[in-house]
PDB file of C-alpha atoms in Angstrom:
ATOM      1  CA  MET A 234       0.000   0.000   0.000  1.00 50.00           C
ATOM      2  CA  PRO A 235       1.530   3.385  -0.963  1.00 61.00           C
ATOM      3  CA  ASP A 236       2.587   5.733   1.827  1.00 81.00           C
ATOM      4  CA  PRO A 237      -0.204   8.361   2.227  1.00 82.00           C
ATOM      5  CA  LEU A 238       2.389  11.090   2.740  1.00 83.00           C
ATOM      6  CA  LEU A 239       4.173  10.299  -0.534  1.00 77.00           C
ATOM      7  CA  ARG A 240       0.862   9.970  -2.366  1.00 86.00           C
ATOM      8  CA  VAL A 241      -0.522  13.304  -1.253  1.00 91.00           C
ATOM      9  CA  GLN A 242       2.662  15.336  -1.708  1.00 88.00           C
ATOM     10  CA  SER A 243       2.505  14.906  -5.466  1.00 89.00           C
ATOM     11  CA  GLN A 244      -1.027  16.365  -5.529  1.00 95.00           C
ATOM     12  CA  LEU A 245      -0.336  19.543  -3.568  1.00 96.00           C
ATOM     13  CA  THR A 246       0.325  22.873  -5.260  1.00 97.00           C
ATOM     14  CA  ASP A 247       2.661  25.601  -4.040  1.00 97.00           C
ATOM     15  CA  ARG A 248      -0.398  27.544  -2.892  1.00 98.00           C
ATOM     16  CA  ASP A 249      -1.609  24.501  -0.921  1.00 98.00           C
ATOM     17  CA  LEU A 250       1.771  24.309   0.825  1.00 98.00           C
ATOM     18  CA  VAL A 251       1.619  27.987   1.764  1.00 98.00           C
ATOM     19  CA  LEU A 252      -1.798  27.397   3.330  1.00 98.00           C
ATOM     20  CA  LEU A 253      -0.627  24.311   5.233  1.00 98.00           C
ATOM     21  CA  GLY A 254       2.372  26.222   6.548  1.00 98.00           C
ATOM     22  CA  TRP A 255       0.128  29.044   7.761  1.00 98.00           C
ATOM     23  CA  LEU A 256      -2.168  26.596   9.534  1.00 97.00           C
ATOM     24  CA  ALA A 257       0.856  24.972  11.173  1.00 96.00           C
ATOM     25  CA  ASP A 258       2.108  28.325  12.453  1.00 96.00           C
ATOM     26  CA  HIS A 259      -1.148  30.162  13.176  1.00 97.00           C
ATOM     27  CA  GLY A 260      -3.646  27.441  14.057  1.00 96.00           C
ATOM     28  CA  VAL A 261      -6.896  28.258  12.312  1.00 97.00           C
ATOM     29  CA  LEU A 262      -8.188  30.280   9.352  1.00 97.00           C
ATOM     30  CA  THR A 263     -11.706  30.810   8.045  1.00 97.00           C
ATOM     31  CA  SER A 264     -12.709  30.093   4.463  1.00 97.00           C
ATOM     32  CA  PHE A 265     -13.034  33.833   3.828  1.00 96.00           C
ATOM     33  CA  GLN A 266      -9.538  34.532   5.172  1.00 97.00           C
ATOM     34  CA  VAL A 267      -8.064  31.792   2.973  1.00 98.00           C
ATOM     35  CA  ALA A 268      -9.923  33.126  -0.066  1.00 98.00           C
ATOM     36  CA  GLU A 269      -8.845  36.731   0.496  1.00 97.00           C
ATOM     37  CA  ALA A 270      -5.203  35.819   0.970  1.00 98.00           C
ATOM     38  CA  LEU A 271      -4.692  33.191  -1.716  1.00 98.00           C
ATOM     39  CA  TYR A 272      -7.513  32.923  -4.266  1.00 97.00           C
ATOM     40  CA  PRO A 273      -9.237  35.085  -6.891  1.00 95.00           C
ATOM     41  CA  SER A 274     -12.710  34.224  -5.582  1.00 95.00           C
ATOM     42  CA  ILE A 275     -14.476  32.609  -2.637  1.00 96.00           C
ATOM     43  CA  ASP A 276     -15.953  29.937  -4.940  1.00 96.00           C
ATOM     44  CA  TYR A 277     -12.529  28.927  -6.195  1.00 96.00           C
ATOM     45  CA  ALA A 278     -11.206  28.826  -2.625  1.00 97.00           C
ATOM     46  CA  GLN A 279     -14.102  26.727  -1.354  1.00 97.00           C
ATOM     47  CA  GLU A 280     -13.699  24.245  -4.180  1.00 97.00           C
ATOM     48  CA  ARG A 281     -10.014  23.720  -3.369  1.00 98.00           C
ATOM     49  CA  LEU A 282     -10.661  23.601   0.376  1.00 98.00           C
ATOM     50  CA  ARG A 283     -13.213  20.838  -0.173  1.00 98.00           C
ATOM     51  CA  ALA A 284     -10.592  18.869  -2.107  1.00 98.00           C
ATOM     52  CA  LEU A 285      -7.976  19.414   0.599  1.00 98.00           C
ATOM     53  CA  THR A 286     -10.482  18.250   3.224  1.00 97.00           C
ATOM     54  CA  GLN A 287     -12.447  15.437   1.597  1.00 97.00           C
ATOM     55  CA  LYS A 288     -10.161  14.107  -1.141  1.00 96.00           C
ATOM     56  CA  LEU A 289      -6.631  14.682   0.135  1.00 97.00           C
ATOM     57  CA  GLY A 290      -7.330  14.730   3.880  1.00 96.00           C
ATOM     58  CA  VAL A 291      -4.681  17.307   4.806  1.00 97.00           C
ATOM     59  CA  VAL A 292      -7.040  19.743   6.555  1.00 97.00           C
ATOM     60  CA  ASP A 293     -10.062  19.440   8.815  1.00 95.00           C
ATOM     61  CA  ARG A 294     -12.844  21.952   9.331  1.00 95.00           C
ATOM     62  CA  PHE A 295     -15.385  22.962  11.927  1.00 92.00           C
ATOM     63  CA  ARG A 296     -18.186  25.511  12.042  1.00 90.00           C
ATOM     64  CA  PRO A 297     -18.882  27.272  15.361  1.00 83.00           C
ATOM     65  CA  GLN A 298     -22.442  28.191  16.207  1.00 77.00           C
ATOM     66  CA  LYS A 299     -23.410  31.816  16.743  1.00 76.00           C
ATOM     67  CA  PRO A 300     -24.921  32.642  20.160  1.00 74.00           C
ATOM     68  CA  ASP A 301     -27.976  34.197  18.499  1.00 75.00           C
ATOM     69  CA  GLY A 302     -28.498  31.364  16.009  1.00 71.00           C
ATOM     70  CA  GLY A 303     -26.922  30.342  12.747  1.00 74.00           C
ATOM     71  CA  SER A 304     -23.268  29.498  12.264  1.00 76.00           C
ATOM     72  CA  TYR A 305     -19.986  31.082  11.315  1.00 85.00           C
ATOM     73  CA  PRO A 306     -18.113  30.169   8.110  1.00 92.00           C
ATOM     74  CA  TYR A 307     -16.015  27.033   8.076  1.00 95.00           C
ATOM     75  CA  HIS A 308     -12.830  27.222  10.123  1.00 96.00           C
ATOM     76  CA  TYR A 309      -9.874  25.195   8.832  1.00 97.00           C
ATOM     77  CA  VAL A 310      -7.134  23.452  10.827  1.00 96.00           C
ATOM     78  CA  LEU A 311      -4.473  20.911   9.910  1.00 95.00           C
ATOM     79  CA  ALA A 312      -5.405  17.235   9.797  1.00 94.00           C
ATOM     80  CA  GLN A 313      -2.801  14.702  10.896  1.00 93.00           C
ATOM     81  CA  LEU A 314      -1.669  14.142   7.316  1.00 95.00           C
ATOM     82  CA  GLY A 315      -1.285  17.895   6.871  1.00 95.00           C
ATOM     83  CA  VAL A 316       0.878  18.054   9.999  1.00 94.00           C
ATOM     84  CA  GLU A 317       3.082  15.339   8.495  1.00 93.00           C
ATOM     85  CA  VAL A 318       3.307  17.156   5.146  1.00 95.00           C
ATOM     86  CA  VAL A 319       4.502  20.355   6.848  1.00 95.00           C
ATOM     87  CA  ALA A 320       7.026  18.424   8.949  1.00 93.00           C
ATOM     88  CA  ALA A 321       8.405  16.760   5.811  1.00 92.00           C
ATOM     89  CA  GLN A 322       8.609  20.075   3.959  1.00 93.00           C
ATOM     90  CA  ARG A 323      10.496  21.699   6.847  1.00 93.00           C
ATOM     91  CA  GLY A 324      12.757  18.739   7.567  1.00 92.00           C
ATOM     92  CA  ASP A 325      11.305  18.261  11.052  1.00 91.00           C
ATOM     93  CA  ASP A 326      10.799  14.974  12.876  1.00 86.00           C
ATOM     94  CA  LEU A 327       7.473  13.296  12.173  1.00 81.00           C
ATOM     95  CA  PRO A 328       4.891  14.375  14.768  1.00 81.00           C
ATOM     96  CA  ARG A 329       2.975  12.175  17.182  1.00 81.00           C
ATOM     97  CA  ARG A 330      -0.004  10.466  15.606  1.00 84.00           C
ATOM     98  CA  ASP A 331      -2.501  12.335  17.773  1.00 83.00           C
ATOM     99  CA  GLN A 332      -0.947  15.793  17.446  1.00 82.00           C
ATOM    100  CA  ALA A 333      -3.543  17.184  15.026  1.00 82.00           C
ATOM    101  CA  ARG A 334      -6.447  15.828  17.088  1.00 84.00           C
ATOM    102  CA  ARG A 335      -5.103  17.397  20.290  1.00 86.00           C
ATOM    103  CA  ARG A 336      -4.475  20.734  18.620  1.00 85.00           C
ATOM    104  CA  ARG A 337      -7.931  20.747  16.997  1.00 83.00           C
ATOM    105  CA  TRP A 338      -9.521  20.042  20.379  1.00 84.00           C
ATOM    106  CA  HIS A 339      -7.617  22.965  21.883  1.00 83.00           C
ATOM    107  CA  LEU A 340      -8.461  25.390  19.086  1.00 83.00           C
ATOM    108  CA  THR A 341     -12.176  24.612  18.994  1.00 79.00           C
ATOM    109  CA  ARG A 342     -12.483  25.159  22.734  1.00 78.00           C
ATOM    110  CA  ARG A 343     -10.234  28.160  23.369  1.00 76.00           C
ATOM    111  CA  ALA A 344     -12.092  31.130  24.805  1.00 79.00           C
ATOM    112  CA  ASN A 345      -9.988  33.624  22.841  1.00 87.00           C
ATOM    113  CA  LEU A 346     -10.663  32.120  19.404  1.00 91.00           C
ATOM    114  CA  PRO A 347     -12.201  35.432  18.171  1.00 90.00           C
ATOM    115  CA  HIS A 348      -8.976  37.208  19.121  1.00 93.00           C
ATOM    116  CA  LEU A 349      -6.827  34.641  17.303  1.00 95.00           C
ATOM    117  CA  LEU A 350      -9.017  34.872  14.201  1.00 95.00           C
ATOM    118  CA  GLY A 351      -8.844  38.659  14.346  1.00 95.00           C
ATOM    119  CA  VAL A 352      -5.050  38.594  14.440  1.00 97.00           C
ATOM    120  CA  ASN A 353      -4.893  36.076  11.602  1.00 97.00           C
ATOM    121  CA  GLY A 354      -7.403  38.101   9.606  1.00 97.00           C
ATOM    122  CA  PHE A 355      -5.180  41.173   9.862  1.00 97.00           C
ATOM    123  CA  PHE A 356      -2.308  39.289   8.216  1.00 98.00           C
ATOM    124  CA  THR A 357      -4.365  37.428   5.624  1.00 98.00           C
ATOM    125  CA  ALA A 358      -5.852  40.747   4.521  1.00 97.00           C
ATOM    126  CA  LEU A 359      -2.330  42.102   4.014  1.00 98.00           C
ATOM    127  CA  ALA A 360      -1.424  38.967   2.049  1.00 98.00           C
ATOM    128  CA  GLY A 361      -4.536  39.474  -0.082  1.00 97.00           C
ATOM    129  CA  HIS A 362      -3.627  43.103  -0.722  1.00 97.00           C
ATOM    130  CA  ALA A 363      -0.146  42.026  -1.828  1.00 98.00           C
ATOM    131  CA  ARG A 364      -1.664  39.382  -4.121  1.00 97.00           C
ATOM    132  CA  THR A 365      -3.548  42.067  -6.028  1.00 95.00           C
ATOM    133  CA  HIS A 366      -0.962  44.883  -5.846  1.00 96.00           C
ATOM    134  CA  PRO A 367       2.299  44.098  -7.667  1.00 96.00           C
ATOM    135  CA  GLY A 368       5.363  45.456  -5.893  1.00 96.00           C
ATOM    136  CA  SER A 369       4.039  44.778  -2.391  1.00 97.00           C
ATOM    137  CA  ALA A 370       4.525  41.707  -0.227  1.00 98.00           C
ATOM    138  CA  LEU A 371       4.061  40.380   3.276  1.00 98.00           C
ATOM    139  CA  VAL A 372       7.506  38.803   3.559  1.00 97.00           C
ATOM    140  CA  ARG A 373       7.240  37.764   7.216  1.00 97.00           C
ATOM    141  CA  TRP A 374       4.321  36.690   9.416  1.00 98.00           C
ATOM    142  CA  TRP A 375       5.221  35.389  12.839  1.00 98.00           C
ATOM    143  CA  PRO A 376       2.779  34.201  15.523  1.00 97.00           C
ATOM    144  CA  ALA A 377       2.948  35.417  19.109  1.00 95.00           C
ATOM    145  CA  GLY A 378       4.858  32.398  20.396  1.00 94.00           C
ATOM    146  CA  ARG A 379       7.756  32.828  18.004  1.00 95.00           C
ATOM    147  CA  CYS A 380       8.139  36.480  19.014  1.00 95.00           C
ATOM    148  CA  GLN A 381       8.791  35.434  22.614  1.00 92.00           C
ATOM    149  CA  GLN A 382      11.617  32.972  21.946  1.00 94.00           C
ATOM    150  CA  MET A 383      15.135  33.700  23.116  1.00 94.00           C
ATOM    151  CA  GLY A 384      17.046  35.561  20.418  1.00 93.00           C
ATOM    152  CA  ALA A 385      13.972  35.738  18.195  1.00 93.00           C
ATOM    153  CA  PHE A 386      15.033  39.053  16.661  1.00 93.00           C
ATOM    154  CA  ALA A 387      18.732  38.328  16.236  1.00 91.00           C
ATOM    155  CA  GLU A 388      19.924  38.698  12.644  1.00 88.00           C
ATOM    156  CA  PRO A 389      22.530  36.369  11.069  1.00 87.00           C
ATOM    157  CA  ASP A 390      25.180  39.100  11.264  1.00 84.00           C
ATOM    158  CA  ASP A 391      24.529  39.931  14.940  1.00 84.00           C
ATOM    159  CA  ASN A 392      27.745  39.281  16.849  1.00 83.00           C
ATOM    160  CA  ASP A 393      26.486  40.719  20.121  1.00 86.00           C
ATOM    161  CA  ILE A 394      25.742  37.801  22.458  1.00 92.00           C
ATOM    162  CA  ALA A 395      23.246  39.999  24.328  1.00 91.00           C
ATOM    163  CA  VAL A 396      20.996  40.087  21.235  1.00 91.00           C
ATOM    164  CA  ARG A 397      21.227  36.309  20.723  1.00 92.00           C
ATOM    165  CA  VAL A 398      20.284  35.432  24.308  1.00 92.00           C
ATOM    166  CA  TYR A 399      17.739  38.205  24.864  1.00 93.00           C
ATOM    167  CA  GLN A 400      14.309  36.996  26.008  1.00 92.00           C
ATOM    168  CA  PRO A 401      11.807  39.576  24.755  1.00 92.00           C
ATOM    169  CA  ARG A 402       9.660  41.256  27.380  1.00 91.00           C
ATOM    170  CA  SER A 403       7.267  42.409  24.680  1.00 92.00           C
ATOM    171  CA  ARG A 404       4.352  40.116  23.875  1.00 94.00           C
ATOM    172  CA  PRO A 405       2.953  41.153  20.476  1.00 97.00           C
ATOM    173  CA  ASP A 406       0.030  39.316  18.945  1.00 97.00           C
ATOM    174  CA  GLY A 407       2.096  38.992  15.784  1.00 98.00           C
ATOM    175  CA  HIS A 408       5.082  40.360  13.917  1.00 98.00           C
ATOM    176  CA  GLY A 409       5.391  41.050  10.221  1.00 98.00           C
ATOM    177  CA  ILE A 410       7.514  42.707   7.580  1.00 98.00           C
ATOM    178  CA  TRP A 411       5.654  44.642   4.902  1.00 98.00           C
ATOM    179  CA  VAL A 412       7.389  45.550   1.627  1.00 97.00           C
ATOM    180  CA  GLU A 413       6.067  48.054  -0.857  1.00 97.00           C
ATOM    181  CA  GLY A 414       8.314  49.356  -3.595  1.00 95.00           C
ATOM    182  CA  ASP A 415      11.640  50.282  -2.007  1.00 94.00           C
ATOM    183  CA  ARG A 416      10.159  50.477   1.486  1.00 96.00           C
ATOM    184  CA  ARG A 417      10.549  47.635   3.991  1.00 96.00           C
ATOM    185  CA  VAL A 418       8.747  48.096   7.316  1.00 97.00           C
ATOM    186  CA  PRO A 419       8.962  45.522  10.129  1.00 97.00           C
ATOM    187  CA  PHE A 420       6.175  45.975  12.687  1.00 98.00           C
ATOM    188  CA  PHE A 421       4.558  44.502  15.774  1.00 98.00           C
ATOM    189  CA  LEU A 422       0.791  44.002  16.020  1.00 98.00           C
ATOM    190  CA  GLU A 423      -1.346  44.560  19.101  1.00 97.00           C
ATOM    191  CA  TYR A 424      -4.880  43.433  18.245  1.00 96.00           C
ATOM    192  CA  ASP A 425      -7.487  44.957  20.539  1.00 92.00           C
ATOM    193  CA  LEU A 426     -11.083  43.840  21.020  1.00 89.00           C
ATOM    194  CA  GLY A 427     -11.805  46.588  23.520  1.00 81.00           C
ATOM    195  CA  THR A 428     -11.840  44.206  26.483  1.00 75.00           C
ATOM    196  CA  GLU A 429      -8.498  45.260  27.993  1.00 62.00           C
ATOM    197  CA  ARG A 430      -9.122  48.177  30.308  1.00 68.00           C
ATOM    198  CA  PRO A 431      -7.934  50.658  31.375  1.00 79.00           C
ATOM    199  CA  LEU A 432      -6.126  52.002  28.316  1.00 87.00           C
ATOM    200  CA  SER A 433      -3.051  52.548  30.477  1.00 87.00           C
ATOM    201  CA  ARG A 434      -2.482  48.784  30.204  1.00 89.00           C
ATOM    202  CA  LEU A 435      -2.058  49.172  26.440  1.00 91.00           C
ATOM    203  CA  VAL A 436       0.393  52.026  26.930  1.00 93.00           C
ATOM    204  CA  ASP A 437       2.348  49.997  29.486  1.00 93.00           C
ATOM    205  CA  LYS A 438       3.076  47.433  26.758  1.00 94.00           C
ATOM    206  CA  ILE A 439       5.335  49.943  25.022  1.00 96.00           C
ATOM    207  CA  ASP A 440       8.004  49.438  27.706  1.00 95.00           C
ATOM    208  CA  GLY A 441       8.731  45.941  26.383  1.00 96.00           C
ATOM    209  CA  TYR A 442       9.202  47.206  22.834  1.00 97.00           C
ATOM    210  CA  ARG A 443      11.440  50.011  24.033  1.00 96.00           C
ATOM    211  CA  ASP A 444      13.564  47.451  25.868  1.00 96.00           C
ATOM    212  CA  LEU A 445      13.795  45.280  22.733  1.00 96.00           C
ATOM    213  CA  ALA A 446      14.890  48.293  20.679  1.00 95.00           C
ATOM    214  CA  HIS A 447      17.553  49.147  23.271  1.00 94.00           C
ATOM    215  CA  VAL A 448      19.041  45.641  23.020  1.00 94.00           C
ATOM    216  CA  THR A 449      18.816  45.163  19.242  1.00 94.00           C
ATOM    217  CA  GLY A 450      19.132  48.729  17.968  1.00 93.00           C
ATOM    218  CA  ARG A 451      15.979  48.198  15.875  1.00 93.00           C
ATOM    219  CA  ILE A 452      13.089  50.574  16.397  1.00 95.00           C
ATOM    220  CA  TRP A 453      10.054  49.066  14.715  1.00 97.00           C
ATOM    221  CA  PRO A 454       6.547  50.535  15.045  1.00 97.00           C
ATOM    222  CA  VAL A 455       3.875  49.008  17.241  1.00 98.00           C
ATOM    223  CA  LEU A 456       0.499  48.881  15.503  1.00 98.00           C
ATOM    224  CA  PHE A 457      -2.618  49.014  17.666  1.00 97.00           C
ATOM    225  CA  TRP A 458      -5.538  47.623  15.596  1.00 96.00           C
ATOM    226  CA  LEU A 459      -8.523  48.907  17.574  1.00 95.00           C
ATOM    227  CA  HIS A 460     -12.203  48.094  17.660  1.00 91.00           C
ATOM    228  CA  SER A 461     -13.668  51.621  17.547  1.00 92.00           C
ATOM    229  CA  PRO A 462     -12.797  55.241  16.687  1.00 93.00           C
ATOM    230  CA  ALA A 463     -13.557  56.273  20.273  1.00 93.00           C
ATOM    231  CA  ARG A 464     -11.032  53.821  21.685  1.00 94.00           C
ATOM    232  CA  GLU A 465      -8.476  55.034  19.158  1.00 95.00           C
ATOM    233  CA  ARG A 466      -9.029  58.647  20.163  1.00 94.00           C
ATOM    234  CA  HIS A 467      -8.735  57.840  23.864  1.00 94.00           C
ATOM    235  CA  LEU A 468      -5.563  55.822  23.324  1.00 95.00           C
ATOM    236  CA  HIS A 469      -3.883  58.780  21.627  1.00 95.00           C
ATOM    237  CA  GLN A 470      -4.898  60.951  24.567  1.00 94.00           C
ATOM    238  CA  GLU A 471      -3.294  58.430  26.924  1.00 94.00           C
ATOM    239  CA  LEU A 472      -0.113  58.292  24.811  1.00 95.00           C
ATOM    240  CA  ALA A 473       0.119  62.081  24.888  1.00 94.00           C
ATOM    241  CA  ALA A 474      -0.473  62.202  28.646  1.00 94.00           C
ATOM    242  CA  THR A 475       2.366  59.749  29.301  1.00 93.00           C
ATOM    243  CA  GLY A 476       4.764  61.439  26.874  1.00 93.00           C
ATOM    244  CA  THR A 477       5.275  58.284  24.793  1.00 93.00           C
ATOM    245  CA  ILE A 478       7.822  58.878  22.036  1.00 93.00           C
ATOM    246  CA  TYR A 479       8.288  55.293  20.785  1.00 95.00           C
ATOM    247  CA  PRO A 480       6.669  54.933  17.307  1.00 96.00           C
ATOM    248  CA  VAL A 481       3.085  53.819  17.851  1.00 97.00           C
ATOM    249  CA  ALA A 482       0.435  53.868  15.128  1.00 98.00           C
ATOM    250  CA  THR A 483      -3.272  53.175  15.468  1.00 97.00           C
ATOM    251  CA  ALA A 484      -6.111  52.249  13.150  1.00 97.00           C
ATOM    252  CA  VAL A 485      -9.618  50.847  13.476  1.00 95.00           C
ATOM    253  CA  HIS A 486     -10.496  47.285  12.407  1.00 91.00           C
ATOM    254  CA  ALA A 487     -11.292  46.869   8.729  1.00 81.00           C
ATOM    255  CA  GLU A 488     -14.643  45.361   9.770  1.00 78.00           C
ATOM    256  CA  VAL A 489     -15.550  48.901  10.853  1.00 71.00           C
ATOM    257  CA  THR A 490     -13.803  51.001   8.199  1.00 74.00           C
ATOM    258  CA  GLY A 491     -13.722  48.614   5.233  1.00 82.00           C
ATOM    259  CA  ILE A 492     -10.150  49.773   4.488  1.00 89.00           C
ATOM    260  CA  ASN A 493      -7.164  47.437   4.244  1.00 94.00           C
ATOM    261  CA  ALA A 494      -4.348  47.884   6.762  1.00 96.00           C
ATOM    262  CA  ALA A 495      -1.831  48.472   3.944  1.00 97.00           C
ATOM    263  CA  GLU A 496      -3.591  51.702   3.018  1.00 96.00           C
ATOM    264  CA  ALA A 497      -3.508  55.179   4.546  1.00 96.00           C
ATOM    265  CA  VAL A 498      -5.323  54.366   7.791  1.00 96.00           C
ATOM    266  CA  TRP A 499      -2.504  54.676  10.373  1.00 97.00           C
ATOM    267  CA  TRP A 500      -2.430  57.580  12.793  1.00 97.00           C
ATOM    268  CA  LEU A 501       1.156  57.872  14.020  1.00 97.00           C
ATOM    269  CA  ASN A 502       1.637  59.079  17.572  1.00 94.00           C
ATOM    270  CA  ARG A 503       3.087  62.634  17.699  1.00 90.00           C
ATOM    271  CA  HIS A 504       2.598  63.026  13.930  1.00 92.00           C
ATOM    272  CA  HIS A 505       0.187  65.832  13.058  1.00 88.00           C
ATOM    273  CA  GLY A 506      -0.295  65.149   9.354  1.00 89.00           C
ATOM    274  CA  ALA A 507      -2.714  62.896   7.539  1.00 94.00           C
ATOM    275  CA  PRO A 508      -3.036  59.160   8.234  1.00 95.00           C
ATOM    276  CA  MET A 509      -0.163  57.144   6.763  1.00 97.00           C
ATOM    277  CA  ARG A 510       0.178  53.983   4.692  1.00 97.00           C
ATOM    278  CA  LEU A 511       1.753  51.008   6.409  1.00 98.00           C
ATOM    279  CA  ALA A 512       4.741  51.293   4.048  1.00 97.00           C
ATOM    280  CA  ASP A 513       5.350  54.902   5.137  1.00 97.00           C
ATOM    281  CA  LEU A 514       5.564  54.266   8.878  1.00 97.00           C
ATOM    282  CA  PRO A 515       9.008  54.897  10.396  1.00 94.00           C
ATOM    283  CA  ALA A 516      11.189  51.853  11.043  1.00 90.00           C
ATOM    284  CA  ALA A 517      14.875  52.055  11.899  1.00 85.00           C
ATOM    285  CA  GLY A 518      17.720  49.584  12.302  1.00 75.00           C
ATOM    286  CA  SER A 519      18.989  46.515  10.435  1.00 54.00           C
ATOM    287  CA  GLY A 520      18.294  48.052   7.037  1.00 51.00           C
ATOM    288  CA  ALA A 521      14.577  48.128   7.833  1.00 51.00           C
ATOM    289  CA  GLU A 522      13.816  51.158   5.685  1.00 49.00           C
ATOM    290  CA  GLN A 523      14.959  49.780   2.346  1.00 42.00           C
ATOM    291  CA  THR A 524      14.821  46.519   0.474  1.00 35.00           C
ATOM    292  CA  THR A 525      18.312  47.136  -0.942  1.00 28.00           C
TER     293      THR A 525
END
């Protein structure tokens, strides 16, 4: 009997492998997030997702129920065979046979699933924007856990042992690098559902990023993706009251504004001009400003 892993690998496209890698790193994506990031239409995405689920068996899906009736769109996670495909692609040891089942159980029951989906939706929307705008790209998307590893932000040419052993105090919801033309902007994401009060707790998070910048010499903006214009306005008031000078930019969720995060939606702290594009936000250190 042929090995299922060998059989399925020959039937997966490069786009399938990107999706499997994202699910390995970020846990769960909805059908609409997958479609926006990777496909020209929702119908095309759903057709391929059905094949990946029912024919190839590399992903599983579930559909949470809404409290007021009805259900959300399908949510996709890795099946065991998908876990094995990703491990083979990355040269990792084969996982335990029950790894996908245990992770699926955890994801379907986690209380902060809306927060995780919101974070993932921020990045998939950027990937979708890049897909339809030549010259732009989301060249890095890291989950929260990777950002907290020792030496996570050390570059290959870093000779300073302090950078390589540094354990970040900052706890971003994600980290990315956005490229547009000759601009290259690394950033940290703080995704806010409006449940963390008072706002001073959001401002206090800046200390960890300031500490990271002191160790690495890289000053990358912190993006607060907020749930309402009122919360955004009050956060800027709090930043002004505390004299925060670290680069912080704010915008309101696309679900409210309908505008992609790559566009001119970012209000930079202490900047009195118009809202800025993601590519125009200030980022310093390690050649962050340019792609060359």
